PDB file of C-alpha atoms in Angstrom:
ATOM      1  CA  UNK A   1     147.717   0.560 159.599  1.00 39.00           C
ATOM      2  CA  UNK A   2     147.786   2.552 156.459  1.00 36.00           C
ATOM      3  CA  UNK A   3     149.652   5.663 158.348  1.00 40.00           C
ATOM      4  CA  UNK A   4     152.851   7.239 158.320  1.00 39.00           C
ATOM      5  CA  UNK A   5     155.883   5.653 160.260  1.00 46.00           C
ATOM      6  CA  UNK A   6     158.191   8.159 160.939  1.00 44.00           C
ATOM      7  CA  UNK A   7     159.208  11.410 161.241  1.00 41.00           C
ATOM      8  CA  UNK A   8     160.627  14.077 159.353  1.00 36.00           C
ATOM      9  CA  UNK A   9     164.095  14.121 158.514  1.00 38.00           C
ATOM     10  CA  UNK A  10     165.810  17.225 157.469  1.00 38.00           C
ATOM     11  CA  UNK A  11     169.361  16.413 155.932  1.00 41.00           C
ATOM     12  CA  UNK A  12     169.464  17.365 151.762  1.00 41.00           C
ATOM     13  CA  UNK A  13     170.051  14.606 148.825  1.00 40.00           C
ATOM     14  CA  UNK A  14     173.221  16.636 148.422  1.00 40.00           C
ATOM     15  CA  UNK A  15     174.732  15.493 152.193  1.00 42.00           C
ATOM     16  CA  UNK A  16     173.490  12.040 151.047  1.00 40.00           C
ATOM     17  CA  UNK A  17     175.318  12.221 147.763  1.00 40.00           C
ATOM     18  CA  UNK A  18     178.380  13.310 149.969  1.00 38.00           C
ATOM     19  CA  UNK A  19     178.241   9.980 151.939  1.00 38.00           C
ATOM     20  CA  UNK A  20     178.589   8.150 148.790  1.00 38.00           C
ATOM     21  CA  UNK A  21     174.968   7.003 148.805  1.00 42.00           C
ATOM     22  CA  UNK A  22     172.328   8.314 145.700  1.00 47.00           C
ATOM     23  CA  UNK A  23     168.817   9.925 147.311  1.00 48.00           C
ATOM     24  CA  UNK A  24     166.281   7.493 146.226  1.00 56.00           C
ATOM     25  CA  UNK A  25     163.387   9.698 146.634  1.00 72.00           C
ATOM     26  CA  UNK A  26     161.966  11.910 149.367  1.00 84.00           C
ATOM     27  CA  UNK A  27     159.679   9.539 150.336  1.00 86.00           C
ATOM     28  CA  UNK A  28     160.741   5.951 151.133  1.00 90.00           C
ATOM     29  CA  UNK A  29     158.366   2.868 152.093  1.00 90.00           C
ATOM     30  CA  UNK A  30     159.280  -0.446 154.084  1.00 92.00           C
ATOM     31  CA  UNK A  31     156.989  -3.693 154.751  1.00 92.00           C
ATOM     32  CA  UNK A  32     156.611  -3.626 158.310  1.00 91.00           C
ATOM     33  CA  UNK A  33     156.027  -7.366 158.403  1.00 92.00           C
ATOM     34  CA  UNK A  34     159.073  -8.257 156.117  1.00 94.00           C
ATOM     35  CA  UNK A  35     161.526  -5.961 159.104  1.00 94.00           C
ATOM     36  CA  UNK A  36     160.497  -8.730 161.678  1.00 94.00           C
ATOM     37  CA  UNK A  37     159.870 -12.116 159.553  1.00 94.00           C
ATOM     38  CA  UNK A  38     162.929 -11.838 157.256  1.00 95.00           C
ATOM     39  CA  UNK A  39     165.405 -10.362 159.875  1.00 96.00           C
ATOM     40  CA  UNK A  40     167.507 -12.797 162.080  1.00 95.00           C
ATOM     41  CA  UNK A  41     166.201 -11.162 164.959  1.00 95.00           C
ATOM     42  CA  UNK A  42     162.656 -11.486 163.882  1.00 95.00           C
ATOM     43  CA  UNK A  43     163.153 -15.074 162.888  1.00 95.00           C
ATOM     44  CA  UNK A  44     165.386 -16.200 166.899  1.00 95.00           C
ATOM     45  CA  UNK A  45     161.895 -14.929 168.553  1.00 94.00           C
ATOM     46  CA  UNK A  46     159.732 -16.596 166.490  1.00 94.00           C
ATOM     47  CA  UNK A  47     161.202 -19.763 166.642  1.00 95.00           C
ATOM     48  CA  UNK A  48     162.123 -19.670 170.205  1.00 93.00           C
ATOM     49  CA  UNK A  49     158.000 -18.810 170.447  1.00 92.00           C
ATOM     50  CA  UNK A  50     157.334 -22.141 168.222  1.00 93.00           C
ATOM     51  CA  UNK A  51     160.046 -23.812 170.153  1.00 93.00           C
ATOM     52  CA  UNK A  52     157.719 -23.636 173.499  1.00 91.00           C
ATOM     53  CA  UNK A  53     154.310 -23.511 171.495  1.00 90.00           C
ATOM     54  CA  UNK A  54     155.204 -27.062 170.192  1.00 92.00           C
ATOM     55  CA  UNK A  55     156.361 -28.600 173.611  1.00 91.00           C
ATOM     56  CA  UNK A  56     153.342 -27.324 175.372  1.00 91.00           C
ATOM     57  CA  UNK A  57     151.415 -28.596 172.700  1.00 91.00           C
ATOM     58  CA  UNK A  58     152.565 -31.675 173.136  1.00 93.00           C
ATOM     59  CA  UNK A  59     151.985 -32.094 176.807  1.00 91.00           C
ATOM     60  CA  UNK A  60     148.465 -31.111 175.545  1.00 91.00           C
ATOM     61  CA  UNK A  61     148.192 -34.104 173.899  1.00 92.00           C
ATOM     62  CA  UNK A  62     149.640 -36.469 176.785  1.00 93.00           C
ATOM     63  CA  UNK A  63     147.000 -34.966 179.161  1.00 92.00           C
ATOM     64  CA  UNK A  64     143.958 -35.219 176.516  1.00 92.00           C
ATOM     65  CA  UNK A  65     145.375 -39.348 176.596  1.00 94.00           C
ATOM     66  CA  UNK A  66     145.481 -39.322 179.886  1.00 93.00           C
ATOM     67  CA  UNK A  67     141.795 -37.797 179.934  1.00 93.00           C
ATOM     68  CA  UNK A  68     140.370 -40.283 177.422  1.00 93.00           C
ATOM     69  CA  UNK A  69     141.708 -43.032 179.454  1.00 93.00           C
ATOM     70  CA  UNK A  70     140.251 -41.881 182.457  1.00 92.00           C
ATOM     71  CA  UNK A  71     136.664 -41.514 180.712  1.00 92.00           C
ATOM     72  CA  UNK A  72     136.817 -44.939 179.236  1.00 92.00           C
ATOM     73  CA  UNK A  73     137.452 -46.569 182.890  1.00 92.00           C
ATOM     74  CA  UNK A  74     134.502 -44.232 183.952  1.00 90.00           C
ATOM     75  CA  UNK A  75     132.044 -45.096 181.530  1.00 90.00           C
ATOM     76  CA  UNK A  76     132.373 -48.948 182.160  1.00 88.00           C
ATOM     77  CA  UNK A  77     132.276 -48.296 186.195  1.00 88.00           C
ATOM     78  CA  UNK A  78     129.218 -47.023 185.533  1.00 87.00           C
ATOM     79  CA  UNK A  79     127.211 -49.827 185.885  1.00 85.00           C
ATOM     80  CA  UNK A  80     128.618 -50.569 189.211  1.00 87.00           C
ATOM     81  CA  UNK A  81     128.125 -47.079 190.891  1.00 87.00           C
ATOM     82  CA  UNK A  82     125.386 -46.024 192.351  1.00 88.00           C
ATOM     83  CA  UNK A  83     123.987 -42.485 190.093  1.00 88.00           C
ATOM     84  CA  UNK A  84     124.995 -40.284 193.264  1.00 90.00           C
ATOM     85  CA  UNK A  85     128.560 -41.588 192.901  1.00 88.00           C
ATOM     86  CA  UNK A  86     129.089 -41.893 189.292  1.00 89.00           C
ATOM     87  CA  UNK A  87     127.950 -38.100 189.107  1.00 92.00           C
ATOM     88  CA  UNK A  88     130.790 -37.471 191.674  1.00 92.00           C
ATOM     89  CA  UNK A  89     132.792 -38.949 189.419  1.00 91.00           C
ATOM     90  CA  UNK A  90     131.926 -37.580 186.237  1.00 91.00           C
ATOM     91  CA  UNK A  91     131.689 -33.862 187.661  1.00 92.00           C
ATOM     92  CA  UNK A  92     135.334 -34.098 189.002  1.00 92.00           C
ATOM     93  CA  UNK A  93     136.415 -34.844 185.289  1.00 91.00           C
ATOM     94  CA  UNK A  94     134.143 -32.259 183.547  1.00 93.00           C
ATOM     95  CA  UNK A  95     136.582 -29.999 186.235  1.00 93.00           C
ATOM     96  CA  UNK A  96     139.190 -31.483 184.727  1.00 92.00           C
ATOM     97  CA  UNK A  97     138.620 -31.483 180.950  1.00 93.00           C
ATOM     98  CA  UNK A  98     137.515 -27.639 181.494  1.00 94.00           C
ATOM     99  CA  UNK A  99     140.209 -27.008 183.049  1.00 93.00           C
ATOM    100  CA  UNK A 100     142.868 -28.270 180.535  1.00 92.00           C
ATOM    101  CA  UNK A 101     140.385 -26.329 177.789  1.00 92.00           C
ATOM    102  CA  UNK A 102     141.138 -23.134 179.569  1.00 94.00           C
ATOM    103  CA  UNK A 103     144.974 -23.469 180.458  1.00 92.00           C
ATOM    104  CA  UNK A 104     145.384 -24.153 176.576  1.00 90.00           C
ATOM    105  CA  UNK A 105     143.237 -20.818 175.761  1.00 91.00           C
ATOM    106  CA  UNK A 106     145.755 -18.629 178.520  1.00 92.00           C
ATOM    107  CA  UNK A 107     148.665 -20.167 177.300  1.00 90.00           C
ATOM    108  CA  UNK A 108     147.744 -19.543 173.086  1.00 89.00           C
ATOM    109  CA  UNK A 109     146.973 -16.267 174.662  1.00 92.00           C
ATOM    110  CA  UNK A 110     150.428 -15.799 176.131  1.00 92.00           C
ATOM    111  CA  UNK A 111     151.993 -16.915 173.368  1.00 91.00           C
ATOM    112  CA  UNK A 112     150.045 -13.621 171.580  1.00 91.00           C
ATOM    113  CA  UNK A 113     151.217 -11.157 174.324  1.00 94.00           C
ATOM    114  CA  UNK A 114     154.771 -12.656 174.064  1.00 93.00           C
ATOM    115  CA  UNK A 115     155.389 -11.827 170.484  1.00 93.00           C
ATOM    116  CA  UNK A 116     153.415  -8.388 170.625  1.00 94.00           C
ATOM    117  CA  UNK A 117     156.187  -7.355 173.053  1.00 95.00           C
ATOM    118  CA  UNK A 118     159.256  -8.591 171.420  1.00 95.00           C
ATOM    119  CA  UNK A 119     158.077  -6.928 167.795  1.00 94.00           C
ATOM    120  CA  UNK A 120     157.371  -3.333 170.324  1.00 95.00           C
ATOM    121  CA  UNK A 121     161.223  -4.021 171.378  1.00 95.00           C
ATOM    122  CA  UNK A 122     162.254  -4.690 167.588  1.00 96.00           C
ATOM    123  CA  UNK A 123     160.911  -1.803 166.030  1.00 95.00           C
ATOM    124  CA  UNK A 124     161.925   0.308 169.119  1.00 95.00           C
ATOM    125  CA  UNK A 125     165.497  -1.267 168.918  1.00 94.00           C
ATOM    126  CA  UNK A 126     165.844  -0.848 164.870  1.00 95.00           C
ATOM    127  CA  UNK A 127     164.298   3.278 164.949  1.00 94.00           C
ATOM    128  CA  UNK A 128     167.636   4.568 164.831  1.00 94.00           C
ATOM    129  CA  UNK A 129     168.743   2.545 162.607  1.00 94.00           C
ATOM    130  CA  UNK A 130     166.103   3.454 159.627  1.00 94.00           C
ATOM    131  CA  UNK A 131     167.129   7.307 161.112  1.00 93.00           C
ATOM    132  CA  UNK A 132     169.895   6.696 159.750  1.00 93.00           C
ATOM    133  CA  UNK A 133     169.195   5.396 156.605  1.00 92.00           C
ATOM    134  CA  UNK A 134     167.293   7.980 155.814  1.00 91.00           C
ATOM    135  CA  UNK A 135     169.614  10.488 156.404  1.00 90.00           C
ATOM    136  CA  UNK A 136     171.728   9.010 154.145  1.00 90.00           C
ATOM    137  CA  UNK A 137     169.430   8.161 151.081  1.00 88.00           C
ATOM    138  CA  UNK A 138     168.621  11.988 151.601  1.00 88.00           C
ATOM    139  CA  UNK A 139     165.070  10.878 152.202  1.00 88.00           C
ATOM    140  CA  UNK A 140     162.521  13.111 154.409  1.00 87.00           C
ATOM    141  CA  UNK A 141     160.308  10.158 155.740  1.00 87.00           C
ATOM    142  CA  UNK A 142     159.305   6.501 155.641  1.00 88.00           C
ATOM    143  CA  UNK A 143     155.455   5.285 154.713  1.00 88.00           C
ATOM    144  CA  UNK A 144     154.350   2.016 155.214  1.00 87.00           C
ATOM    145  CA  UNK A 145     154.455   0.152 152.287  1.00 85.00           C
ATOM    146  CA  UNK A 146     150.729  -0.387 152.320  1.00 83.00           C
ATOM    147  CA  UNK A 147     150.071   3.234 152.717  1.00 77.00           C
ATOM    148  CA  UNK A 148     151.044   3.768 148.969  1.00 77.00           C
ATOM    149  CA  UNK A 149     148.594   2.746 146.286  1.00 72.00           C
ATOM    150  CA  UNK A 150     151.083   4.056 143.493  1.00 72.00           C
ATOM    151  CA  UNK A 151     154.633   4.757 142.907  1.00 70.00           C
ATOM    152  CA  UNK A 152     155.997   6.253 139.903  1.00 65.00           C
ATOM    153  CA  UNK A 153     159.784   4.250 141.201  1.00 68.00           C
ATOM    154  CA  UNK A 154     160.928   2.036 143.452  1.00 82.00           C
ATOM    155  CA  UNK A 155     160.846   3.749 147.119  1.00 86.00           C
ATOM    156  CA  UNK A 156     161.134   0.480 148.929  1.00 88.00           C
ATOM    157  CA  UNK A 157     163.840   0.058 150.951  1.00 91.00           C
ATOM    158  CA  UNK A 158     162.853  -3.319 152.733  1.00 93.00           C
ATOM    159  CA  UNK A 159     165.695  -5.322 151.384  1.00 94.00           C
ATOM    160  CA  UNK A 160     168.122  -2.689 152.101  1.00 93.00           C
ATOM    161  CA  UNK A 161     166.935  -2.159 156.137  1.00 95.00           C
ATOM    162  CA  UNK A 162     167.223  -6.073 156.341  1.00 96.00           C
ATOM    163  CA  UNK A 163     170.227  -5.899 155.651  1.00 95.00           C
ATOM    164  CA  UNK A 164     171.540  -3.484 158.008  1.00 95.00           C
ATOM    165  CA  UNK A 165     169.227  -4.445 160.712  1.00 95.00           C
ATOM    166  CA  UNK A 166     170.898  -8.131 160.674  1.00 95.00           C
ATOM    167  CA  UNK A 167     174.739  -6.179 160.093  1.00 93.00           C
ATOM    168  CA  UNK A 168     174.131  -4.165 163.222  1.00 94.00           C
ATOM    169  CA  UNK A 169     171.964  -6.286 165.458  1.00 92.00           C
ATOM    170  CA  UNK A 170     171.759  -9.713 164.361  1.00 91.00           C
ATOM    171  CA  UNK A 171     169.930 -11.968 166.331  1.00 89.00           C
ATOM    172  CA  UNK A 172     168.944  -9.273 168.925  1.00 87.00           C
ATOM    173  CA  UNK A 173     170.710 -11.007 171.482  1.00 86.00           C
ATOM    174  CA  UNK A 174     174.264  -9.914 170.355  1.00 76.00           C
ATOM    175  CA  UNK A 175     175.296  -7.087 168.345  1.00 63.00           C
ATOM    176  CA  UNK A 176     177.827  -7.758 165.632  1.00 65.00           C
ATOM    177  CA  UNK A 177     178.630  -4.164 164.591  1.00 63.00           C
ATOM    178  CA  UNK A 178     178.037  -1.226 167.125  1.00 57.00           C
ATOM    179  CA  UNK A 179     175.788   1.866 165.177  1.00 55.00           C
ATOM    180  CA  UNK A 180     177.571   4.545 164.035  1.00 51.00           C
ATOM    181  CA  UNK A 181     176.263   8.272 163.845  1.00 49.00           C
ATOM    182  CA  UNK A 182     177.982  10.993 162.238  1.00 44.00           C
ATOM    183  CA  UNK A 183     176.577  13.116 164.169  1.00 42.00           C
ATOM    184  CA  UNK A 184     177.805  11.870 167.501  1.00 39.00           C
ATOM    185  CA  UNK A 185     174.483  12.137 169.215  1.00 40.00           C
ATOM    186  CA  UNK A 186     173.237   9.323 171.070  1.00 39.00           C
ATOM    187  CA  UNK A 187     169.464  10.143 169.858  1.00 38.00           C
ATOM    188  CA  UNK A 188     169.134  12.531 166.883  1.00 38.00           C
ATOM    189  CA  UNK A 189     166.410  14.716 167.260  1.00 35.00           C
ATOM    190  CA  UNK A 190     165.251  14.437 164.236  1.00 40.00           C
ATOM    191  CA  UNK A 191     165.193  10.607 164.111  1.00 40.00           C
ATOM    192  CA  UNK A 192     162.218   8.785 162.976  1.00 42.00           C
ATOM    193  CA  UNK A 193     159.631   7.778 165.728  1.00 43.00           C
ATOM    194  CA  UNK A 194     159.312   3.782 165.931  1.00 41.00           C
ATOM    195  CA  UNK A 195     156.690   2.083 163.874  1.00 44.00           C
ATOM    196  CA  UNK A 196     154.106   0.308 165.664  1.00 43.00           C
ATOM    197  CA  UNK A 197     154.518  -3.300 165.862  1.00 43.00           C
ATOM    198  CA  UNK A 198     152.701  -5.567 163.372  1.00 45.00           C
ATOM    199  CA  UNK A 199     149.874  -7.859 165.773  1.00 44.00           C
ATOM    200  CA  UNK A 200     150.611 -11.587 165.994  1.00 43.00           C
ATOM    201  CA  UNK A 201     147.579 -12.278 163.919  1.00 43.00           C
ATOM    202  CA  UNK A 202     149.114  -9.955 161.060  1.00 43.00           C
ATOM    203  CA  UNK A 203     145.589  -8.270 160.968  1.00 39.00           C
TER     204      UNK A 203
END
């Protein structure tokens, strides 16, 4: 969504120059997408997501066997059943092969809802960390990359918030370096709000 991601951030390009880091520009961008697919913590919940996607799939495919098995029997007791019978039969495994049709549809579904959460928990976990790098590039907000149709310089910072979101949390599931805030607040009021997380279908 072609909108700003965060919010204002006060400090100077002088403070920033203090910490040893040069102010880019005022404005920064990232690529939303890049934060979750290129991060190690982006890249454990996907393929934990594939991980299940494939087994299920797979049992999928054992019960659509098992299904075409069962209609090959029917179809050649059908000359031995009487028509009441026989549509007995074949009405129980219409159930069936509806049935499997719609379990697939609610899981491919779940599978959706799953990775819409975890990328609302990864851009909610990594907002204080692009606070901070902000602060220190002397910056006053980030844009989505795709909200810019034409820079003058390079304002992305994408590679450089990879980096740091893999230095301070990794995988997500254990955090190899604490955060650190000069400030010694435990939420900056003035830290950016999180962005929105990107949909599954990367629409």
């Amino acid at each position: 969504m072609a909108s700003a991601m965060c919010g204002v951030i006060l400090p100077s390009a002088v403070q920033a120059q203090q910490v040893g880091v040069q102010s880019v520009s005022q404005i920064v961008t990232i690529d939303r997408q890049r934060l979750f697919s290129e991060t190690a913590y982006g890249q454990r919940v996907v393929a934990t997501v594939e991980v299940e996607r494939t087994r299920l799939a797979q049992e999928t495919r054992e019960a659509e066997a098992a299904l075409a098995q069962e209609e090959k029997l029917l179809t050649e007791q059908r000359s031995s059943l009487d028509p009441t019978s026989f549509r007995v039969l074949a009405d129980a495994f219409d159930k069936k092969v509806n049935e499997l049709r719609a379990e697939g549809q609610v899981r491919e579904q779940e599978f959706v809802r799953v990775l819409e959460r975890e990328q609302t928990a990864f851009f909610e976990r990594i907002g204080p960390i692009l606070g901070r790098m902000v602060r220190e590039l002397g910056a006053v907000v980030i844009l989505d990359r795709r909200a810019i149709l034409l820079a003058t310089q390079n304002i992305d910072i994408t590679d450089m918030a990879i980096r740091r979101i893999d230095q301070e949390l990794g995988d997500g599931l254990s955090t190899p370096n604490a955060p650190t805030d000069d400030s010694g607040d435990e939420a900056p009021a003035d830290a950016p709000e999180s962005p929105a997380p990107e949909g599954a279908s990367n629409n």
